XYZ file of N, CA and C in Angstrom:
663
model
N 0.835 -1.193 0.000
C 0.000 0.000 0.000
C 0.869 1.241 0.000
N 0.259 2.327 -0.631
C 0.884 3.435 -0.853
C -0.128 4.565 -0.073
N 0.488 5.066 0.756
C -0.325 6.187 1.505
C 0.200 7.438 1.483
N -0.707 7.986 1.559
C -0.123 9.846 1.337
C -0.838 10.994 2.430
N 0.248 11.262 2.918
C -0.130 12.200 4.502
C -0.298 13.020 3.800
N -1.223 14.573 3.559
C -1.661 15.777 3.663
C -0.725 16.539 4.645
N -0.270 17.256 4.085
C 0.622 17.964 5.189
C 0.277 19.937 4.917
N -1.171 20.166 5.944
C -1.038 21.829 5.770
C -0.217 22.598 6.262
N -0.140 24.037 6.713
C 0.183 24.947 6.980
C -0.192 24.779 8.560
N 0.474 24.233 9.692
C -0.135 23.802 11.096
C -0.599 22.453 11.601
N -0.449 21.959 10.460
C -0.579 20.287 10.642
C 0.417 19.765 12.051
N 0.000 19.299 12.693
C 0.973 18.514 13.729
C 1.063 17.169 14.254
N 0.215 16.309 13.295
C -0.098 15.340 13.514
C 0.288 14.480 11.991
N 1.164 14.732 10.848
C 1.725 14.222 9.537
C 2.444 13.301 10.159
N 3.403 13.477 10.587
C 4.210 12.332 11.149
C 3.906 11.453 12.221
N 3.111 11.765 12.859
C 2.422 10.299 13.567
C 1.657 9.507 12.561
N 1.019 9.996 11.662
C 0.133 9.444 11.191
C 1.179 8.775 10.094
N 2.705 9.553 9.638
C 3.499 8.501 8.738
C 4.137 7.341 9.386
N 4.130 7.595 10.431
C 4.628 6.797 11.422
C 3.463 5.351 11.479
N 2.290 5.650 12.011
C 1.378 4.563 12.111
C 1.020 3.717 10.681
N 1.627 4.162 9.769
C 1.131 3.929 8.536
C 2.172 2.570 8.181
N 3.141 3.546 8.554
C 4.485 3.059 8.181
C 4.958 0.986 8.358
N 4.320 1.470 10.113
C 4.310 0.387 11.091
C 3.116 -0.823 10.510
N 2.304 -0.282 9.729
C 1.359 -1.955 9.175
C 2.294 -2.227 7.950
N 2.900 -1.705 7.538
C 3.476 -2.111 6.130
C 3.489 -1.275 5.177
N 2.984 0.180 5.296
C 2.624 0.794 4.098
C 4.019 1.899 3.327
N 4.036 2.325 2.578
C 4.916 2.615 2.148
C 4.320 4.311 2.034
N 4.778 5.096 2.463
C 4.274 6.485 2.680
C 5.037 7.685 2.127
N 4.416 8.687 1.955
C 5.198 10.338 1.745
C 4.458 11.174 2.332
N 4.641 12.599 2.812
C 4.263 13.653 2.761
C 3.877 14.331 1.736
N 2.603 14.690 1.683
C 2.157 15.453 0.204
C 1.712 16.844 0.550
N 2.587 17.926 0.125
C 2.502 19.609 0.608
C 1.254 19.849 0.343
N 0.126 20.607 0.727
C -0.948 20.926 0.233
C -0.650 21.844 -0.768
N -0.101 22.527 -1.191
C -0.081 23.172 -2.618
C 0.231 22.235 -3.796
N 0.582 20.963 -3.113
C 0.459 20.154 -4.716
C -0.641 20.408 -5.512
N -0.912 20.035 -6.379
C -2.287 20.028 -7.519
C -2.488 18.349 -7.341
N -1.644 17.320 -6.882
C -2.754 16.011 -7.244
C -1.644 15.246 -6.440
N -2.424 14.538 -6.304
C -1.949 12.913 -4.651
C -0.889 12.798 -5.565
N -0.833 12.503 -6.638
C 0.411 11.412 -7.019
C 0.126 9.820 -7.039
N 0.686 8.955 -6.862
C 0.477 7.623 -6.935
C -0.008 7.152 -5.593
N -0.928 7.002 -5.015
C -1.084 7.023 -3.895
C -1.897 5.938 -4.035
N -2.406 4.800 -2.959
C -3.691 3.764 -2.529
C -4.895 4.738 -1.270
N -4.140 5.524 -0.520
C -4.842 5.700 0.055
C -4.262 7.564 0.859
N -5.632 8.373 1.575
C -5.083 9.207 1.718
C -5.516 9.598 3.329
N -4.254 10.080 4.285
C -4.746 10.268 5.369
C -4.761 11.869 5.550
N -5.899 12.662 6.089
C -5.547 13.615 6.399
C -5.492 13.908 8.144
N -4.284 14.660 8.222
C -3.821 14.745 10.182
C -4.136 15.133 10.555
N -4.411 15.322 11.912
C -4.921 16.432 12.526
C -3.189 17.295 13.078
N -3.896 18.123 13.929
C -3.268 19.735 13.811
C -4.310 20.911 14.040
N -3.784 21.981 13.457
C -4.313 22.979 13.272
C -4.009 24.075 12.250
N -4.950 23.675 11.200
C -4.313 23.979 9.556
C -4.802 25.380 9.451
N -3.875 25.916 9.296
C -4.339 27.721 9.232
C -4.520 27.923 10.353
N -3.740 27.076 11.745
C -4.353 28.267 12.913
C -5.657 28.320 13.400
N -6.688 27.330 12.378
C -7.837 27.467 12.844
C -8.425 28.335 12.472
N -8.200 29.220 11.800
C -8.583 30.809 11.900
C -10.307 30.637 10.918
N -10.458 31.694 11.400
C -12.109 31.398 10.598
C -13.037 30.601 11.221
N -12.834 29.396 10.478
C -13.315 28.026 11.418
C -12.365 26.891 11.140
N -12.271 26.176 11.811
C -11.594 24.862 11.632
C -11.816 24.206 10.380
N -10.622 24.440 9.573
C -10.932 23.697 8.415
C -11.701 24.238 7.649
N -11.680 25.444 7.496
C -12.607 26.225 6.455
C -11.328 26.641 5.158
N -10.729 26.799 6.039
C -9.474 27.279 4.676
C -8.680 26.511 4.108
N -8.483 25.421 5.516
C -8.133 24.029 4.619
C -8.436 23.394 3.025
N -9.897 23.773 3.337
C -10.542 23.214 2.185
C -10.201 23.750 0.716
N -9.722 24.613 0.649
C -9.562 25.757 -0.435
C -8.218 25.034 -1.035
N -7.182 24.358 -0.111
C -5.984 23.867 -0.705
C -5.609 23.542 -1.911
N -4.831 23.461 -2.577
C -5.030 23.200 -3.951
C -5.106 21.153 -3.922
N -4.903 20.769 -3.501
C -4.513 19.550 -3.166
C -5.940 18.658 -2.765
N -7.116 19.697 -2.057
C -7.740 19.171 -1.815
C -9.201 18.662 -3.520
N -8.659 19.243 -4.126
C -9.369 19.067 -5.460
C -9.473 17.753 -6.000
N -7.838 17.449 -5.665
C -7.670 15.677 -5.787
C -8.480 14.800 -5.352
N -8.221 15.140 -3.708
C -8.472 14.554 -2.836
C -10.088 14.137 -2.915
N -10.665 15.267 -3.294
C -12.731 15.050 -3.981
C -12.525 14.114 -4.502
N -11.702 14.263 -5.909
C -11.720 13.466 -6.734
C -11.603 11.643 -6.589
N -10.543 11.721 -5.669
C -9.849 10.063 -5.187
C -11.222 9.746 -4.225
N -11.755 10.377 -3.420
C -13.034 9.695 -2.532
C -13.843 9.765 -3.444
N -14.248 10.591 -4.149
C -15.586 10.060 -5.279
C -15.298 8.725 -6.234
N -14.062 8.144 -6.187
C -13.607 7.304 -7.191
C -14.214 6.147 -6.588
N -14.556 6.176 -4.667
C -14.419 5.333 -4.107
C -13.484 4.239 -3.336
N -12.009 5.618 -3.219
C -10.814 5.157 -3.059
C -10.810 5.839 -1.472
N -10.100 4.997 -0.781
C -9.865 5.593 0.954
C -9.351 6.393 1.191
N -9.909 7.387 2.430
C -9.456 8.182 2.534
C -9.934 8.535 4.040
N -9.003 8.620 5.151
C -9.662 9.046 6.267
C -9.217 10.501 6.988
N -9.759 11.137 7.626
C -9.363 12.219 8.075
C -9.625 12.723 9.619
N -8.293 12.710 10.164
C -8.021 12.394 12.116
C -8.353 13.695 12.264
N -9.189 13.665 13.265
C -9.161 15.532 14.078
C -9.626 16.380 13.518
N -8.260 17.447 13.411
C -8.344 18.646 12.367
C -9.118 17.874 10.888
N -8.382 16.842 10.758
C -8.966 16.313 9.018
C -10.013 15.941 9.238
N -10.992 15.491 9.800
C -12.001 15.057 9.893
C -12.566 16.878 9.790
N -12.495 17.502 10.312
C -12.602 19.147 10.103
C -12.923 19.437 8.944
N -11.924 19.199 8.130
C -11.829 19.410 6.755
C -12.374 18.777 5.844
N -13.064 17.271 6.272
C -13.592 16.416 5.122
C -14.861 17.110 5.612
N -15.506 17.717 6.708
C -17.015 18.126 6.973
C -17.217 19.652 6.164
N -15.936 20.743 5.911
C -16.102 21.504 5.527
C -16.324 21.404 3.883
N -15.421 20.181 3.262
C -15.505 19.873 1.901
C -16.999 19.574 1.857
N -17.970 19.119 2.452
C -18.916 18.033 1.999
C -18.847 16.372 1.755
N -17.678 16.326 1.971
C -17.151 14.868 1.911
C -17.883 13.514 2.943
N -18.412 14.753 3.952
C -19.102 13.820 4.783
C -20.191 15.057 5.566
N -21.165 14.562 6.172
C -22.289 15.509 6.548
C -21.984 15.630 8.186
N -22.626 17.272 8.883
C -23.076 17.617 10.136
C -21.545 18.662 9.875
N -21.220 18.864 11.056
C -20.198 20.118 11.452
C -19.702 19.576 12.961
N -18.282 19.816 13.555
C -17.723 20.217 14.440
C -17.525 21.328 15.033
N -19.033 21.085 16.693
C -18.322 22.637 17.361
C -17.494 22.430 18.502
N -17.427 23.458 19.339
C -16.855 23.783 20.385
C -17.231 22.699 21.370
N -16.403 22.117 22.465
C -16.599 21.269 23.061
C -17.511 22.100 24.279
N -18.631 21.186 24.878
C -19.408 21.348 25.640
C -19.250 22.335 27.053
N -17.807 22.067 27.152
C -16.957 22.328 28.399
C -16.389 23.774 27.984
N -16.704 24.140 26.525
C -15.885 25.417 25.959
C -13.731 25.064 26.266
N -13.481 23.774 26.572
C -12.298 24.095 27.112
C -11.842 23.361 26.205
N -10.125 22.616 25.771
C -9.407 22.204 24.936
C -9.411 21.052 26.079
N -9.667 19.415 25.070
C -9.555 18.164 25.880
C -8.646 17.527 25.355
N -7.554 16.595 26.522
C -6.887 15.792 25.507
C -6.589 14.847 27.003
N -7.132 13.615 26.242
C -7.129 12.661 27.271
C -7.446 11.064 26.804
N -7.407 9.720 27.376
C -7.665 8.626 26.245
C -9.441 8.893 26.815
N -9.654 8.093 25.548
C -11.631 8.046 26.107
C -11.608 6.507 25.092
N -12.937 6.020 25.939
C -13.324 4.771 25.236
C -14.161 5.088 24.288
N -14.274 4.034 23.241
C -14.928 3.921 21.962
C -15.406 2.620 21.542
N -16.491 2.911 20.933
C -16.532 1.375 20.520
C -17.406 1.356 19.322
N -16.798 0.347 18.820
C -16.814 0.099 17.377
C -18.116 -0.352 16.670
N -18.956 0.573 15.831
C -20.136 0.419 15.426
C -20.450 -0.384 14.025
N -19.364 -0.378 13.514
C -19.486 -1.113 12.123
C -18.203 -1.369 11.317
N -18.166 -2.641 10.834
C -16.705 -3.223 10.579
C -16.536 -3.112 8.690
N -18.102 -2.894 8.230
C -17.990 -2.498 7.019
C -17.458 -2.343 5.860
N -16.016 -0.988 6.744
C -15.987 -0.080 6.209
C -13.823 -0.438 5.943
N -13.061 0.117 4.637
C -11.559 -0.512 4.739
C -10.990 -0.087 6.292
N -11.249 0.741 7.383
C -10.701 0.960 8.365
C -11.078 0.305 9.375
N -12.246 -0.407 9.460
C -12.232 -0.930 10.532
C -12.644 -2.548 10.583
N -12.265 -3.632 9.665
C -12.794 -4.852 9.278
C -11.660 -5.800 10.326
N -10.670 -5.215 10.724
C -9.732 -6.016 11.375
C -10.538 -5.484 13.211
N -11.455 -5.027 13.292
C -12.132 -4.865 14.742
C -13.403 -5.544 15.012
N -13.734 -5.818 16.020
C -15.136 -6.248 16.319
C -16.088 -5.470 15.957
N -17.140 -5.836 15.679
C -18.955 -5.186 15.979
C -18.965 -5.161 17.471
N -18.878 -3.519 17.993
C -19.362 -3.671 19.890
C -18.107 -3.496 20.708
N -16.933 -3.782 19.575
C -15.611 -4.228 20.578
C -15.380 -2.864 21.212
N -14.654 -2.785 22.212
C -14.099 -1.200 23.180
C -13.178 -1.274 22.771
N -12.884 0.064 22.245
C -10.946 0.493 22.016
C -11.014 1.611 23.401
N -9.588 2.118 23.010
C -9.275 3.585 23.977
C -8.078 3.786 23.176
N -8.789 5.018 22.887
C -8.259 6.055 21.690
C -8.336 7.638 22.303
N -6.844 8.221 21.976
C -6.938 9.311 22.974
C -7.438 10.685 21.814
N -7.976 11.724 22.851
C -8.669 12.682 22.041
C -7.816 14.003 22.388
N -8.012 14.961 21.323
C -6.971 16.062 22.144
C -7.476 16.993 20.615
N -8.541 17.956 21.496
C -9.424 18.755 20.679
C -9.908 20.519 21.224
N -10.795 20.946 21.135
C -11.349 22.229 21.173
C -12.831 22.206 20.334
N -12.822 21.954 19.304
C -13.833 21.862 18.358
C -13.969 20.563 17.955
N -14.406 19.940 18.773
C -14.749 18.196 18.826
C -16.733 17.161 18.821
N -17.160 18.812 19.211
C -18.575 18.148 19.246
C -19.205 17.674 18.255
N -19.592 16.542 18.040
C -20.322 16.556 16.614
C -22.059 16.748 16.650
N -22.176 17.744 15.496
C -23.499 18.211 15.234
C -24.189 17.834 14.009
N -25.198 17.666 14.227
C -25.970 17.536 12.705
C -27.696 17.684 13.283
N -28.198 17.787 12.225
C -29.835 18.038 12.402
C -30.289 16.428 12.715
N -31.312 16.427 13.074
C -32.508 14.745 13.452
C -32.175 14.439 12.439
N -32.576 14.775 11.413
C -33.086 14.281 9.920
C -31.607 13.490 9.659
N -30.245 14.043 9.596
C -29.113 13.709 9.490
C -28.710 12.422 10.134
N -28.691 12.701 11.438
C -28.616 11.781 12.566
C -28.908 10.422 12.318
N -30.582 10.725 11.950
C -31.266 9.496 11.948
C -30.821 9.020 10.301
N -30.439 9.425 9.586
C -29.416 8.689 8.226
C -28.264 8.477 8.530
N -27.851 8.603 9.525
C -26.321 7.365 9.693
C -26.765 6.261 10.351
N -27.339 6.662 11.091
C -28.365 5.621 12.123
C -28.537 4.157 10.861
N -29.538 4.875 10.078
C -30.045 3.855 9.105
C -29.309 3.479 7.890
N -28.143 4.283 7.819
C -27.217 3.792 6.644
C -25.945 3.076 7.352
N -25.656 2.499 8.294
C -24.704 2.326 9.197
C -23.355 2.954 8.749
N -23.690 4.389 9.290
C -22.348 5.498 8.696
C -21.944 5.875 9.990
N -22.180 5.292 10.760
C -21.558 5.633 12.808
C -20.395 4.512 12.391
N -19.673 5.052 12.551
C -18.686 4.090 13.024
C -17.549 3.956 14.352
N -17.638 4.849 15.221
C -17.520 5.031 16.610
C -17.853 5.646 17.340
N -18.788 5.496 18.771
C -18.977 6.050 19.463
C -18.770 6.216 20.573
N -18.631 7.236 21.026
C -17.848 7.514 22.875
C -18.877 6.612 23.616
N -17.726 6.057 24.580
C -18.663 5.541 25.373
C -18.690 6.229 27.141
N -17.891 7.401 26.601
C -17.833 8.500 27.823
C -17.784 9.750 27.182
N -18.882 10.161 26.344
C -18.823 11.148 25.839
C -18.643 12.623 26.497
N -17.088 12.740 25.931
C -15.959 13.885 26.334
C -16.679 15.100 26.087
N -17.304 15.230 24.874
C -17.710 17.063 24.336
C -18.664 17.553 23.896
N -20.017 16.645 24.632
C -20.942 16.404 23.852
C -21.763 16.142 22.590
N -20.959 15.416 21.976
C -21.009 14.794 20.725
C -22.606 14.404 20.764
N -23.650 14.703 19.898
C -24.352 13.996 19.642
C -24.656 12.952 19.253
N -25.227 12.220 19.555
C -25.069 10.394 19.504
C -24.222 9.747 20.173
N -23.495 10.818 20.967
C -21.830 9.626 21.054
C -21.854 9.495 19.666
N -21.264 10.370 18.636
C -20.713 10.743 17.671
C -19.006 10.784 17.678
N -18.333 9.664 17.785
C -16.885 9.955 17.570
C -16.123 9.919 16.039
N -16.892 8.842 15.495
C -16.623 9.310 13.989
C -17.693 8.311 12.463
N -17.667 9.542 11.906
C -18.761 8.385 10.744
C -17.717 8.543 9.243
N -18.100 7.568 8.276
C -18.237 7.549 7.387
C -19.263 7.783 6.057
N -18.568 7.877 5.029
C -20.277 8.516 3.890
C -20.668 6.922 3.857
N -21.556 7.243 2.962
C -22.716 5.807 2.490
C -21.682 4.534 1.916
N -20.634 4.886 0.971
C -19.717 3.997 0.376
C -18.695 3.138 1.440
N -18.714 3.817 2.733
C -17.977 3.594 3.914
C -16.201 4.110 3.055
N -15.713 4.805 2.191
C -14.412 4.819 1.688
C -14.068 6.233 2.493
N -14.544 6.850 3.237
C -14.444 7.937 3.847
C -14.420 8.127 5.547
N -13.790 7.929 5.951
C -13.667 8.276 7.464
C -13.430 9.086 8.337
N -13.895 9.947 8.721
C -13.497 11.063 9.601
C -13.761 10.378 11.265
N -12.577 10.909 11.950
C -12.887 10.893 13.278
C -11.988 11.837 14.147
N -12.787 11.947 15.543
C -11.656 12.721 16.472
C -10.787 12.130 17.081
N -10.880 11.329 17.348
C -10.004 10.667 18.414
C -8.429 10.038 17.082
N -7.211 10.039 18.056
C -6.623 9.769 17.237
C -5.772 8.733 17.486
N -6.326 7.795 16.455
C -5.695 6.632 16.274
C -3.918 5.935 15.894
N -3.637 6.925 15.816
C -2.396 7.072 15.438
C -1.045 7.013 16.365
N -1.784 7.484 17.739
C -1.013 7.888 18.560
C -1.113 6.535 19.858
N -1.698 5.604 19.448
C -1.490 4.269 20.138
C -1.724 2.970 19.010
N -0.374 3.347 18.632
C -0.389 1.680 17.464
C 1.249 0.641 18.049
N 1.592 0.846 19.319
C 2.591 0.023 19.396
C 2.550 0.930 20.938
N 3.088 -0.410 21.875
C 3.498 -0.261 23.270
C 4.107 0.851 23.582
N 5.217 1.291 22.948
C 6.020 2.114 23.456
C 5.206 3.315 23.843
N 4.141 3.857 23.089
C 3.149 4.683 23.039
C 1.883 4.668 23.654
N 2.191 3.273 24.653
C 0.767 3.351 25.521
C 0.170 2.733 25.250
N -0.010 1.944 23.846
C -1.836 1.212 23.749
C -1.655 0.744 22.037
N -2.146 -0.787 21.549
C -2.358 -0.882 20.528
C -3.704 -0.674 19.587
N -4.641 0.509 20.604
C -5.930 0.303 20.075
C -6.144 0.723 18.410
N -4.897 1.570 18.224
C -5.431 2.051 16.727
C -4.597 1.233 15.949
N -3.938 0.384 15.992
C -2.682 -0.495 14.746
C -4.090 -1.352 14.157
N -5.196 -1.428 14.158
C -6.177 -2.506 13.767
C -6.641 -1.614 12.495
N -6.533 -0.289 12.843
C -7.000 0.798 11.678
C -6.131 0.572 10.478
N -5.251 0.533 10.766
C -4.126 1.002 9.720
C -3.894 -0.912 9.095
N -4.134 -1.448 10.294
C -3.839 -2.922 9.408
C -5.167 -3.243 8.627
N -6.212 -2.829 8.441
C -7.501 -3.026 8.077
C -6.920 -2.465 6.996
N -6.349 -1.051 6.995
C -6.332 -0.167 5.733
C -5.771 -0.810 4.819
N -4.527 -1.434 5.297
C -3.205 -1.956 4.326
C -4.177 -3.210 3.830
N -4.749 -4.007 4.443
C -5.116 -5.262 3.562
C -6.166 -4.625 3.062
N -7.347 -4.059 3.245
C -8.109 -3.837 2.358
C -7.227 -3.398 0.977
N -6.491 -2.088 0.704
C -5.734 -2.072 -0.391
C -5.335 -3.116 -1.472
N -4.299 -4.004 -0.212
C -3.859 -5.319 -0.919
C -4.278 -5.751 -1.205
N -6.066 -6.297 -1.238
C -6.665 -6.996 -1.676
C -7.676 -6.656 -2.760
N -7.574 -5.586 -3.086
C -8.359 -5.202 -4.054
C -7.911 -5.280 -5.520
């Protein structure tokens, strides 16, 4: 597998995420957001951080990147693509996936592990996890709540596009909303970041199941 980190202007999370990538087998680069196109890529992660500072809204200016034009392009193909944190930010501001991220409940910046558990195996990120199983995946946010209207809600509900939910919901996420995917499941946004427990040394193997899901789904296609 060939993966390609997004790397904006405040990104701080590219190299964990080349790092976790790295560690299932995948073969990775950094891709500047002023590129015009992925390049040869299988799959695309975007990091979290804080791209532009935040400024505006989270991930509002992100979106404008030149890079991210591709990036439409490779998820409409039906090709993977997930986006941690800040990126999950940015796939809600594209349209890539529905509702918005606000301000956490607490108004304060959280970063701490929280449990999760796994709503649907579906999808290329999460087929190497249980239906129901508990991870602990640490979160470390400001603009983490997830919002969307009933009408919304109740279409992930019925399209099984939840694909984790707090099971100590940190920021008042609606639903225990930690992260969904679109209808194709090739799209993943979440907060919590998986990246940052894929081997002992780091505390916890709850997220190496992500990234090994990712790599064989690839391989096997």
């Amino acid at each position: 597998m060939k993966a390609g980190v997004v790397v904006f202007p405040g990104s701080n999370c590219d190299h964990d995420c080349d790092y976790a990538a790295s560690l299932s087998g995948a073969r990775t680069r950094l891709i500047w957001h002023k590129e015009g196109s992925l390049g040869d890529v299988d799959a695309v992660i975007l990091p979290g951080g804080f791209s532009y500072g935040d400024y505006l809204r989270c991930g509002a200016i992100a979106k404008n990147s030149p890079v991210m034009e591709d990036v439409i392009r490779f998820a409409s193909e039906g090709r993977p693509v997930i986006g941690i944190c800040n990126g999950f930010q940015i796939l809600l501001e594209t349209g890539l996936l529905p509702g918005a991220l606000v301000a956490n409940h607490t108004l304060k910046f959280l970063c701490r592990s929280t449990s999760l558990r796994v709503e649907t195996t579906r999808t290329p990120f999460t087929a190497k996890y249980r239906k129901s199983q508990v991870i602990n995946v640490p979160v470390a946010h400001h603009d983490g709540s997830y919002y969307a209207d009933e009408h919304t809600l109740q279409y992930l509900d019925a399209h099984d596009m939840v694909v984790f939910r707090y099971q100590d919901n940190p920021n008042g996420s609606l639903g225990d909303i930690a992260g969904i995917c679109n209808e194709k499941g090739n799209v993943l946004g979440m907060m919590p970041h998986p990246e940052r427990v894929v081997s002992p040394e780091l505390g916890g193997t709850d997220g190496a199941p992500l990234f090994e899901s990712l790599r064989e789904y690839v391989v096997n296609l």
